[in-house]
Amino acid sequence: MHDFTAVFEALEHCQTTASQFLKTVLTHRQYDDQPIVRDLLLHSTEVLGALLAHPIKTWDFMQCCAKLISDLYLKEICHTASEDGGWHFGALTATTQQLEDFNLDDMARDIEAHAPGLWTFVGLFLQCDEKQKGGSGGNLGTEKDVDADVVMDEQSMDMEEDYWNEGR
């Protein structure tokens, strides 16, 4: 175990707290090149993990973490759904050609690339759903293709094809 007495004394000498010091060096760009800042950023997941593992953490801290993550996902969702994001859909103005050209795989790849937090979060929900169903995709069967997508049985595929061919 290291003796940090000199660090504590230095903070006291500067009339600052550890939290004030960290907030300042992490939010003022003038300190970006300091070794301590580079080290904090390099090990930020470990630092956050230590804060989360501390037995005296508060509910407020957990709520703050959840809010920060929620805000990140919301920002990713808003960008993805915006016209600039490329996946904005106007049901009233959509053409048949746009519907026919739509490719779910393209959309999934784009969301994975441009909204990685959201992509991971949705993946967690799907894993949870899969576990609750005992590994089965409902009435779709359990066989999966190379991409780990559930393979539909013939009856389900016929029903889906009939649905999409109905109004033609």
Short mmCIF file of N, CA and C in Angstrom, two decimals:
data_model
loop_
_atom_site.label_atom_id
_atom_site.label_comp_id
_atom_site.label_asym_id
_atom_site.label_seq_id
_atom_site.Cartn_x
_atom_site.Cartn_y
_atom_site.Cartn_z
N MET A 1 0.85 -1.18 0.00
CA MET A 1 0.00 0.00 0.00
C MET A 1 0.89 1.24 0.00
N HIS A 2 0.57 2.18 -0.82
CA HIS A 2 1.34 3.42 -0.93
C HIS A 2 1.00 4.39 0.20
N ASP A 3 1.96 5.21 0.52
CA ASP A 3 1.72 6.27 1.50
C ASP A 3 1.42 7.56 0.72
N PHE A 4 0.18 8.00 0.80
CA PHE A 4 -0.25 9.18 0.05
C PHE A 4 -0.29 10.44 0.92
N THR A 5 0.40 10.42 2.03
CA THR A 5 0.41 11.56 2.94
C THR A 5 0.83 12.83 2.21
N ALA A 6 1.85 12.75 1.36
CA ALA A 6 2.33 13.93 0.63
C ALA A 6 1.25 14.47 -0.32
N VAL A 7 0.48 13.57 -0.92
CA VAL A 7 -0.61 13.99 -1.83
C VAL A 7 -1.69 14.71 -1.03
N PHE A 8 -2.07 14.13 0.11
CA PHE A 8 -3.09 14.77 0.95
C PHE A 8 -2.63 16.14 1.43
N GLU A 9 -1.36 16.21 1.81
CA GLU A 9 -0.81 17.49 2.27
C GLU A 9 -0.77 18.51 1.13
N ALA A 10 -0.43 18.06 -0.07
CA ALA A 10 -0.39 18.98 -1.22
C ALA A 10 -1.78 19.53 -1.52
N LEU A 11 -2.79 18.68 -1.47
CA LEU A 11 -4.17 19.14 -1.69
C LEU A 11 -4.57 20.14 -0.61
N GLU A 12 -4.22 19.83 0.63
CA GLU A 12 -4.54 20.75 1.72
C GLU A 12 -3.79 22.07 1.55
N HIS A 13 -2.53 21.99 1.17
CA HIS A 13 -1.72 23.20 0.94
C HIS A 13 -2.35 24.07 -0.16
N CYS A 14 -2.91 23.43 -1.18
CA CYS A 14 -3.56 24.17 -2.29
C CYS A 14 -4.99 24.57 -1.94
N GLN A 15 -5.43 24.24 -0.74
CA GLN A 15 -6.78 24.53 -0.27
C GLN A 15 -7.84 24.03 -1.26
N THR A 16 -7.68 22.76 -1.61
CA THR A 16 -8.64 22.13 -2.52
C THR A 16 -8.91 20.71 -2.06
N THR A 17 -10.01 20.16 -2.50
CA THR A 17 -10.35 18.77 -2.19
C THR A 17 -9.98 17.90 -3.38
N ALA A 18 -9.97 16.61 -3.15
CA ALA A 18 -9.66 15.67 -4.24
C ALA A 18 -10.69 15.81 -5.36
N SER A 19 -11.96 15.97 -4.99
CA SER A 19 -13.00 16.07 -6.02
C SER A 19 -12.86 17.37 -6.81
N GLN A 20 -12.54 18.47 -6.14
CA GLN A 20 -12.33 19.73 -6.86
C GLN A 20 -11.14 19.61 -7.81
N PHE A 21 -10.08 18.97 -7.33
CA PHE A 21 -8.90 18.77 -8.16
C PHE A 21 -9.25 17.96 -9.41
N LEU A 22 -9.93 16.84 -9.22
CA LEU A 22 -10.29 15.98 -10.37
C LEU A 22 -11.20 16.70 -11.35
N LYS A 23 -12.23 17.37 -10.83
CA LYS A 23 -13.14 18.10 -11.72
C LYS A 23 -12.40 19.15 -12.53
N THR A 24 -11.49 19.85 -11.89
CA THR A 24 -10.75 20.92 -12.57
C THR A 24 -9.83 20.37 -13.65
N VAL A 25 -9.03 19.36 -13.31
CA VAL A 25 -8.07 18.87 -14.30
C VAL A 25 -8.75 18.12 -15.45
N LEU A 26 -9.96 17.59 -15.20
CA LEU A 26 -10.66 16.87 -16.27
C LEU A 26 -11.54 17.77 -17.13
N THR A 27 -11.85 18.97 -16.66
CA THR A 27 -12.74 19.83 -17.44
C THR A 27 -12.04 21.03 -18.08
N HIS A 28 -10.82 21.31 -17.70
CA HIS A 28 -10.09 22.43 -18.30
C HIS A 28 -9.03 21.89 -19.26
N ARG A 29 -9.21 22.21 -20.52
CA ARG A 29 -8.35 21.67 -21.58
C ARG A 29 -6.87 22.00 -21.38
N GLN A 30 -6.57 23.01 -20.60
CA GLN A 30 -5.17 23.39 -20.40
C GLN A 30 -4.38 22.28 -19.69
N TYR A 31 -5.07 21.35 -19.03
CA TYR A 31 -4.40 20.27 -18.30
C TYR A 31 -4.36 18.96 -19.09
N ASP A 32 -4.88 18.95 -20.32
CA ASP A 32 -4.96 17.71 -21.10
C ASP A 32 -3.63 16.99 -21.28
N ASP A 33 -2.55 17.73 -21.35
CA ASP A 33 -1.24 17.12 -21.58
C ASP A 33 -0.53 16.68 -20.29
N GLN A 34 -1.15 16.92 -19.16
CA GLN A 34 -0.53 16.52 -17.89
C GLN A 34 -0.60 14.99 -17.74
N PRO A 35 0.48 14.37 -17.29
CA PRO A 35 0.49 12.91 -17.13
C PRO A 35 -0.64 12.39 -16.25
N ILE A 36 -1.00 13.12 -15.19
CA ILE A 36 -2.06 12.65 -14.30
C ILE A 36 -3.41 12.61 -15.04
N VAL A 37 -3.65 13.57 -15.92
CA VAL A 37 -4.91 13.60 -16.68
C VAL A 37 -4.93 12.45 -17.68
N ARG A 38 -3.83 12.26 -18.39
CA ARG A 38 -3.76 11.14 -19.35
C ARG A 38 -3.96 9.81 -18.63
N ASP A 39 -3.36 9.67 -17.44
CA ASP A 39 -3.51 8.44 -16.66
C ASP A 39 -4.96 8.24 -16.21
N LEU A 40 -5.60 9.31 -15.72
CA LEU A 40 -7.00 9.20 -15.30
C LEU A 40 -7.90 8.78 -16.46
N LEU A 41 -7.67 9.36 -17.63
CA LEU A 41 -8.49 9.02 -18.79
C LEU A 41 -8.21 7.60 -19.27
N LEU A 42 -6.96 7.21 -19.24
CA LEU A 42 -6.58 5.86 -19.65
C LEU A 42 -7.20 4.80 -18.74
N HIS A 43 -7.30 5.13 -17.46
CA HIS A 43 -7.83 4.18 -16.47
C HIS A 43 -9.22 4.58 -15.96
N SER A 44 -9.95 5.35 -16.74
CA SER A 44 -11.25 5.86 -16.29
C SER A 44 -12.24 4.75 -15.96
N THR A 45 -12.22 3.66 -16.70
CA THR A 45 -13.18 2.58 -16.40
C THR A 45 -12.85 1.94 -15.06
N GLU A 46 -11.55 1.82 -14.75
CA GLU A 46 -11.16 1.26 -13.46
C GLU A 46 -11.54 2.21 -12.32
N VAL A 47 -11.36 3.51 -12.54
CA VAL A 47 -11.72 4.50 -11.52
C VAL A 47 -13.23 4.46 -11.27
N LEU A 48 -14.00 4.45 -12.34
CA LEU A 48 -15.45 4.38 -12.20
C LEU A 48 -15.86 3.08 -11.52
N GLY A 49 -15.21 1.99 -11.91
CA GLY A 49 -15.49 0.70 -11.27
C GLY A 49 -15.21 0.73 -9.77
N ALA A 50 -14.12 1.41 -9.38
CA ALA A 50 -13.79 1.53 -7.95
C ALA A 50 -14.86 2.34 -7.22
N LEU A 51 -15.34 3.41 -7.86
CA LEU A 51 -16.40 4.21 -7.24
C LEU A 51 -17.68 3.39 -7.09
N LEU A 52 -18.00 2.62 -8.12
CA LEU A 52 -19.22 1.81 -8.07
C LEU A 52 -19.11 0.68 -7.05
N ALA A 53 -17.89 0.17 -6.84
CA ALA A 53 -17.70 -0.94 -5.92
C ALA A 53 -17.56 -0.50 -4.46
N HIS A 54 -17.39 0.79 -4.25
CA HIS A 54 -17.19 1.27 -2.88
C HIS A 54 -18.46 1.05 -2.07
N PRO A 55 -18.31 0.51 -0.86
CA PRO A 55 -19.51 0.19 -0.06
C PRO A 55 -20.30 1.41 0.40
N ILE A 56 -19.70 2.59 0.36
CA ILE A 56 -20.42 3.77 0.85
C ILE A 56 -21.00 4.59 -0.31
N LYS A 57 -21.06 4.01 -1.49
CA LYS A 57 -21.64 4.76 -2.62
C LYS A 57 -23.10 5.09 -2.30
N THR A 58 -23.55 6.17 -2.85
CA THR A 58 -24.91 6.60 -2.57
C THR A 58 -25.84 6.30 -3.73
N TRP A 59 -27.11 6.27 -3.43
CA TRP A 59 -28.13 6.07 -4.45
C TRP A 59 -28.06 7.20 -5.48
N ASP A 60 -27.76 8.41 -5.01
CA ASP A 60 -27.64 9.55 -5.91
C ASP A 60 -26.57 9.31 -6.97
N PHE A 61 -25.45 8.72 -6.56
CA PHE A 61 -24.36 8.41 -7.50
C PHE A 61 -24.85 7.44 -8.57
N MET A 62 -25.55 6.40 -8.15
CA MET A 62 -26.07 5.40 -9.09
C MET A 62 -27.07 6.06 -10.05
N GLN A 63 -27.93 6.91 -9.51
CA GLN A 63 -28.91 7.61 -10.34
C GLN A 63 -28.21 8.53 -11.34
N CYS A 64 -27.16 9.19 -10.90
CA CYS A 64 -26.39 10.08 -11.78
C CYS A 64 -25.77 9.29 -12.92
N CYS A 65 -25.19 8.13 -12.61
CA CYS A 65 -24.61 7.27 -13.65
C CYS A 65 -25.69 6.85 -14.65
N ALA A 66 -26.83 6.44 -14.13
CA ALA A 66 -27.93 6.01 -15.00
C ALA A 66 -28.40 7.16 -15.89
N LYS A 67 -28.47 8.37 -15.33
CA LYS A 67 -28.91 9.54 -16.11
C LYS A 67 -27.90 9.86 -17.21
N LEU A 68 -26.61 9.80 -16.90
CA LEU A 68 -25.59 10.06 -17.92
C LEU A 68 -25.69 9.06 -19.08
N ILE A 69 -25.89 7.80 -18.74
CA ILE A 69 -26.02 6.77 -19.77
C ILE A 69 -27.30 6.97 -20.56
N SER A 70 -28.40 7.27 -19.87
CA SER A 70 -29.67 7.52 -20.56
C SER A 70 -29.55 8.69 -21.52
N ASP A 71 -28.88 9.75 -21.10
CA ASP A 71 -28.70 10.92 -21.96
C ASP A 71 -27.89 10.55 -23.20
N LEU A 72 -26.87 9.72 -23.03
CA LEU A 72 -26.06 9.28 -24.17
C LEU A 72 -26.92 8.48 -25.15
N TYR A 73 -27.71 7.54 -24.65
CA TYR A 73 -28.58 6.74 -25.52
C TYR A 73 -29.62 7.61 -26.22
N LEU A 74 -30.18 8.56 -25.49
CA LEU A 74 -31.18 9.46 -26.07
C LEU A 74 -30.57 10.26 -27.21
N LYS A 75 -29.35 10.75 -27.00
CA LYS A 75 -28.66 11.51 -28.04
C LYS A 75 -28.44 10.63 -29.28
N GLU A 76 -28.03 9.37 -29.07
CA GLU A 76 -27.83 8.44 -30.18
C GLU A 76 -29.15 8.15 -30.91
N ILE A 77 -30.22 7.96 -30.13
CA ILE A 77 -31.53 7.69 -30.73
C ILE A 77 -31.98 8.89 -31.56
N CYS A 78 -31.86 10.08 -31.00
CA CYS A 78 -32.29 11.30 -31.71
C CYS A 78 -31.51 11.48 -33.00
N HIS A 79 -30.20 11.24 -32.95
CA HIS A 79 -29.41 11.39 -34.17
C HIS A 79 -29.80 10.33 -35.20
N THR A 80 -29.97 9.10 -34.75
CA THR A 80 -30.32 8.02 -35.67
C THR A 80 -31.69 8.26 -36.31
N ALA A 81 -32.63 8.76 -35.54
CA ALA A 81 -33.98 8.98 -36.05
C ALA A 81 -34.13 10.30 -36.81
N SER A 82 -33.11 11.15 -36.76
CA SER A 82 -33.22 12.45 -37.44
C SER A 82 -33.04 12.28 -38.94
N GLU A 83 -33.43 13.29 -39.67
CA GLU A 83 -33.24 13.25 -41.12
C GLU A 83 -31.76 13.17 -41.47
N ASP A 84 -30.91 13.83 -40.69
CA ASP A 84 -29.47 13.77 -40.92
C ASP A 84 -28.92 12.37 -40.66
N GLY A 85 -29.55 11.63 -39.76
CA GLY A 85 -29.09 10.28 -39.43
C GLY A 85 -29.35 9.28 -40.53
N GLY A 86 -30.26 9.60 -41.44
CA GLY A 86 -30.52 8.73 -42.58
C GLY A 86 -31.63 7.72 -42.39
N TRP A 87 -32.19 7.59 -41.20
CA TRP A 87 -33.23 6.59 -40.98
C TRP A 87 -34.54 7.22 -40.53
N HIS A 88 -34.70 8.51 -40.81
CA HIS A 88 -35.96 9.18 -40.50
C HIS A 88 -37.04 8.60 -41.40
N PHE A 89 -38.18 8.30 -40.81
CA PHE A 89 -39.26 7.68 -41.57
C PHE A 89 -40.53 8.48 -41.40
N GLY A 90 -41.09 8.93 -42.50
CA GLY A 90 -42.36 9.64 -42.47
C GLY A 90 -43.44 8.73 -43.05
N ALA A 91 -44.25 8.14 -42.20
CA ALA A 91 -45.27 7.19 -42.64
C ALA A 91 -46.24 7.81 -43.64
N LEU A 92 -46.55 9.09 -43.46
CA LEU A 92 -47.51 9.74 -44.35
C LEU A 92 -46.93 10.01 -45.73
N THR A 93 -45.62 10.15 -45.81
CA THR A 93 -45.01 10.53 -47.09
C THR A 93 -44.19 9.41 -47.72
N ALA A 94 -44.13 8.24 -47.08
CA ALA A 94 -43.32 7.13 -47.61
C ALA A 94 -43.92 6.60 -48.90
N THR A 95 -43.04 6.31 -49.83
CA THR A 95 -43.48 5.73 -51.11
C THR A 95 -43.30 4.22 -51.06
N THR A 96 -43.99 3.53 -51.95
CA THR A 96 -43.84 2.08 -52.05
C THR A 96 -42.40 1.72 -52.35
N GLN A 97 -41.75 2.51 -53.20
CA GLN A 97 -40.36 2.24 -53.55
C GLN A 97 -39.46 2.33 -52.32
N GLN A 98 -39.70 3.33 -51.47
CA GLN A 98 -38.89 3.46 -50.25
C GLN A 98 -39.09 2.24 -49.34
N LEU A 99 -40.32 1.77 -49.26
CA LEU A 99 -40.59 0.59 -48.44
C LEU A 99 -39.91 -0.65 -49.01
N GLU A 100 -39.94 -0.78 -50.32
CA GLU A 100 -39.31 -1.94 -50.96
C GLU A 100 -37.79 -1.87 -50.87
N ASP A 101 -37.23 -0.66 -50.89
CA ASP A 101 -35.78 -0.49 -50.82
C ASP A 101 -35.23 -0.62 -49.40
N PHE A 102 -36.11 -0.56 -48.42
CA PHE A 102 -35.67 -0.63 -47.03
C PHE A 102 -34.99 -1.96 -46.76
N ASN A 103 -33.83 -1.91 -46.09
CA ASN A 103 -33.09 -3.12 -45.76
C ASN A 103 -32.75 -3.09 -44.28
N LEU A 104 -33.32 -4.01 -43.53
CA LEU A 104 -33.11 -4.05 -42.09
C LEU A 104 -31.65 -4.31 -41.74
N ASP A 105 -30.96 -5.12 -42.53
CA ASP A 105 -29.54 -5.38 -42.26
C ASP A 105 -28.72 -4.10 -42.39
N ASP A 106 -29.02 -3.29 -43.41
CA ASP A 106 -28.32 -2.01 -43.57
C ASP A 106 -28.57 -1.11 -42.37
N MET A 107 -29.81 -1.08 -41.93
CA MET A 107 -30.17 -0.24 -40.79
C MET A 107 -29.44 -0.72 -39.54
N ALA A 108 -29.41 -2.02 -39.34
CA ALA A 108 -28.73 -2.58 -38.16
C ALA A 108 -27.24 -2.23 -38.18
N ARG A 109 -26.58 -2.39 -39.32
CA ARG A 109 -25.16 -2.05 -39.42
C ARG A 109 -24.92 -0.57 -39.15
N ASP A 110 -25.81 0.28 -39.65
CA ASP A 110 -25.66 1.71 -39.45
C ASP A 110 -25.86 2.09 -37.98
N ILE A 111 -26.86 1.51 -37.35
CA ILE A 111 -27.10 1.80 -35.93
C ILE A 111 -25.93 1.28 -35.09
N GLU A 112 -25.43 0.10 -35.43
CA GLU A 112 -24.29 -0.44 -34.68
C GLU A 112 -23.08 0.48 -34.79
N ALA A 113 -22.87 1.07 -35.98
CA ALA A 113 -21.71 1.94 -36.20
C ALA A 113 -21.90 3.33 -35.58
N HIS A 114 -23.12 3.88 -35.67
CA HIS A 114 -23.32 5.28 -35.25
C HIS A 114 -24.01 5.45 -33.90
N ALA A 115 -24.53 4.37 -33.35
CA ALA A 115 -25.16 4.44 -32.03
C ALA A 115 -24.74 3.20 -31.22
N PRO A 116 -23.43 3.07 -30.97
CA PRO A 116 -22.94 1.84 -30.33
C PRO A 116 -23.51 1.60 -28.93
N GLY A 117 -23.75 2.65 -28.17
CA GLY A 117 -24.34 2.48 -26.84
C GLY A 117 -25.74 1.91 -26.93
N LEU A 118 -26.53 2.49 -27.82
CA LEU A 118 -27.89 2.01 -28.04
C LEU A 118 -27.87 0.56 -28.53
N TRP A 119 -26.97 0.27 -29.45
CA TRP A 119 -26.86 -1.08 -30.02
C TRP A 119 -26.58 -2.10 -28.91
N THR A 120 -25.66 -1.78 -28.02
CA THR A 120 -25.32 -2.66 -26.92
C THR A 120 -26.50 -2.83 -25.97
N PHE A 121 -27.19 -1.72 -25.70
CA PHE A 121 -28.32 -1.73 -24.79
C PHE A 121 -29.46 -2.60 -25.34
N VAL A 122 -29.77 -2.46 -26.62
CA VAL A 122 -30.81 -3.29 -27.25
C VAL A 122 -30.38 -4.75 -27.21
N GLY A 123 -29.09 -5.00 -27.46
CA GLY A 123 -28.59 -6.37 -27.39
C GLY A 123 -28.78 -6.98 -26.02
N LEU A 124 -28.60 -6.19 -24.97
CA LEU A 124 -28.82 -6.68 -23.60
C LEU A 124 -30.28 -7.06 -23.39
N PHE A 125 -31.20 -6.23 -23.91
CA PHE A 125 -32.62 -6.56 -23.79
C PHE A 125 -32.95 -7.84 -24.53
N LEU A 126 -32.40 -8.01 -25.71
CA LEU A 126 -32.67 -9.21 -26.48
C LEU A 126 -32.11 -10.46 -25.80
N GLN A 127 -30.93 -10.34 -25.20
CA GLN A 127 -30.37 -11.47 -24.47
C GLN A 127 -31.24 -11.83 -23.27
N CYS A 128 -31.73 -10.80 -22.59
CA CYS A 128 -32.60 -11.02 -21.43
C CYS A 128 -33.88 -11.72 -21.87
N ASP A 129 -34.47 -11.26 -22.97
CA ASP A 129 -35.69 -11.85 -23.50
C ASP A 129 -35.44 -13.30 -23.90
N GLU A 130 -34.30 -13.56 -24.52
CA GLU A 130 -33.95 -14.91 -24.95
C GLU A 130 -33.81 -15.82 -23.73
N LYS A 131 -33.21 -15.34 -22.66
CA LYS A 131 -33.03 -16.14 -21.44
C LYS A 131 -34.37 -16.43 -20.78
N GLN A 132 -35.29 -15.43 -20.79
CA GLN A 132 -36.59 -15.63 -20.16
C GLN A 132 -37.42 -16.66 -20.92
N LYS A 133 -37.21 -16.74 -22.21
CA LYS A 133 -37.96 -17.71 -23.01
C LYS A 133 -37.26 -19.06 -23.04
N GLY A 134 -36.22 -19.20 -22.26
CA GLY A 134 -35.52 -20.48 -22.21
C GLY A 134 -34.73 -20.77 -23.47
N GLY A 135 -34.26 -19.72 -24.15
CA GLY A 135 -33.45 -19.92 -25.35
C GLY A 135 -34.27 -20.10 -26.61
N SER A 136 -35.57 -20.02 -26.51
CA SER A 136 -36.42 -20.20 -27.68
C SER A 136 -36.92 -18.87 -28.18
N GLY A 137 -37.06 -18.73 -29.45
CA GLY A 137 -37.59 -17.51 -30.04
C GLY A 137 -39.09 -17.58 -30.18
N GLY A 138 -39.79 -18.06 -29.17
CA GLY A 138 -41.24 -18.19 -29.24
C GLY A 138 -41.61 -19.33 -30.15
N ASN A 139 -42.50 -19.09 -31.13
CA ASN A 139 -42.91 -20.13 -32.06
C ASN A 139 -42.05 -20.15 -33.31
N LEU A 140 -40.92 -19.43 -33.29
CA LEU A 140 -40.08 -19.37 -34.48
C LEU A 140 -39.08 -20.50 -34.54
N GLY A 141 -38.91 -21.27 -33.49
CA GLY A 141 -37.92 -22.34 -33.48
C GLY A 141 -36.62 -21.85 -32.90
N THR A 142 -35.68 -22.76 -32.75
CA THR A 142 -34.43 -22.40 -32.10
C THR A 142 -33.24 -22.43 -33.04
N GLU A 143 -33.42 -22.83 -34.25
CA GLU A 143 -32.30 -22.88 -35.20
C GLU A 143 -31.87 -21.45 -35.54
N LYS A 144 -30.54 -21.24 -35.57
CA LYS A 144 -30.02 -19.90 -35.86
C LYS A 144 -29.08 -19.97 -37.04
N ASP A 145 -29.04 -18.87 -37.82
CA ASP A 145 -28.13 -18.82 -38.96
C ASP A 145 -26.76 -18.32 -38.54
N VAL A 146 -25.89 -18.06 -39.50
CA VAL A 146 -24.51 -17.65 -39.21
C VAL A 146 -24.44 -16.37 -38.40
N ASP A 147 -25.40 -15.46 -38.59
CA ASP A 147 -25.42 -14.19 -37.87
C ASP A 147 -26.11 -14.31 -36.52
N ALA A 148 -26.46 -15.55 -36.12
CA ALA A 148 -27.17 -15.82 -34.87
C ALA A 148 -28.61 -15.33 -34.91
N ASP A 149 -29.16 -15.13 -36.12
CA ASP A 149 -30.57 -14.77 -36.26
C ASP A 149 -31.39 -16.06 -36.20
N VAL A 150 -32.57 -16.00 -35.56
CA VAL A 150 -33.44 -17.16 -35.50
C VAL A 150 -34.00 -17.44 -36.89
N VAL A 151 -33.91 -18.68 -37.31
CA VAL A 151 -34.41 -19.08 -38.62
C VAL A 151 -35.89 -19.41 -38.47
N MET A 152 -36.72 -18.77 -39.30
CA MET A 152 -38.16 -18.99 -39.23
C MET A 152 -38.52 -20.32 -39.88
N ASP A 153 -39.54 -20.98 -39.32
CA ASP A 153 -39.99 -22.22 -39.94
C ASP A 153 -40.81 -21.89 -41.18
N GLU A 154 -41.11 -22.90 -42.00
CA GLU A 154 -41.81 -22.69 -43.27
C GLU A 154 -43.16 -22.00 -43.10
N GLN A 155 -43.92 -22.41 -42.09
CA GLN A 155 -45.25 -21.83 -41.88
C GLN A 155 -45.13 -20.34 -41.57
N SER A 156 -44.20 -19.96 -40.71
CA SER A 156 -44.02 -18.56 -40.36
C SER A 156 -43.57 -17.76 -41.58
N MET A 157 -42.69 -18.33 -42.39
CA MET A 157 -42.21 -17.63 -43.59
C MET A 157 -43.36 -17.44 -44.59
N ASP A 158 -44.21 -18.47 -44.74
CA ASP A 158 -45.35 -18.36 -45.65
C ASP A 158 -46.32 -17.28 -45.17
N MET A 159 -46.57 -17.24 -43.86
CA MET A 159 -47.48 -16.23 -43.31
C MET A 159 -46.93 -14.83 -43.53
N GLU A 160 -45.63 -14.65 -43.33
CA GLU A 160 -45.03 -13.33 -43.53
C GLU A 160 -45.11 -12.94 -45.01
N GLU A 161 -44.83 -13.87 -45.90
CA GLU A 161 -44.87 -13.57 -47.33
C GLU A 161 -46.30 -13.21 -47.76
N ASP A 162 -47.28 -13.96 -47.25
CA ASP A 162 -48.68 -13.66 -47.56
C ASP A 162 -49.06 -12.26 -47.09
N TYR A 163 -48.59 -11.91 -45.88
CA TYR A 163 -48.89 -10.59 -45.33
C TYR A 163 -48.38 -9.49 -46.26
N TRP A 164 -47.11 -9.60 -46.68
CA TRP A 164 -46.50 -8.55 -47.50
C TRP A 164 -47.05 -8.55 -48.93
N ASN A 165 -47.57 -9.66 -49.39
CA ASN A 165 -48.12 -9.71 -50.74
C ASN A 165 -49.58 -9.30 -50.79
N GLU A 166 -50.23 -9.14 -49.63
CA GLU A 166 -51.64 -8.78 -49.57
C GLU A 166 -51.95 -7.51 -50.32
N GLY A 167 -51.86 -6.57 -50.51
CA GLY A 167 -52.28 -5.33 -51.13
C GLY A 167 -51.67 -5.10 -52.49
N ARG A 168 -51.00 -6.08 -53.07
CA ARG A 168 -50.37 -5.86 -54.38
C ARG A 168 -51.31 -6.13 -55.49
#
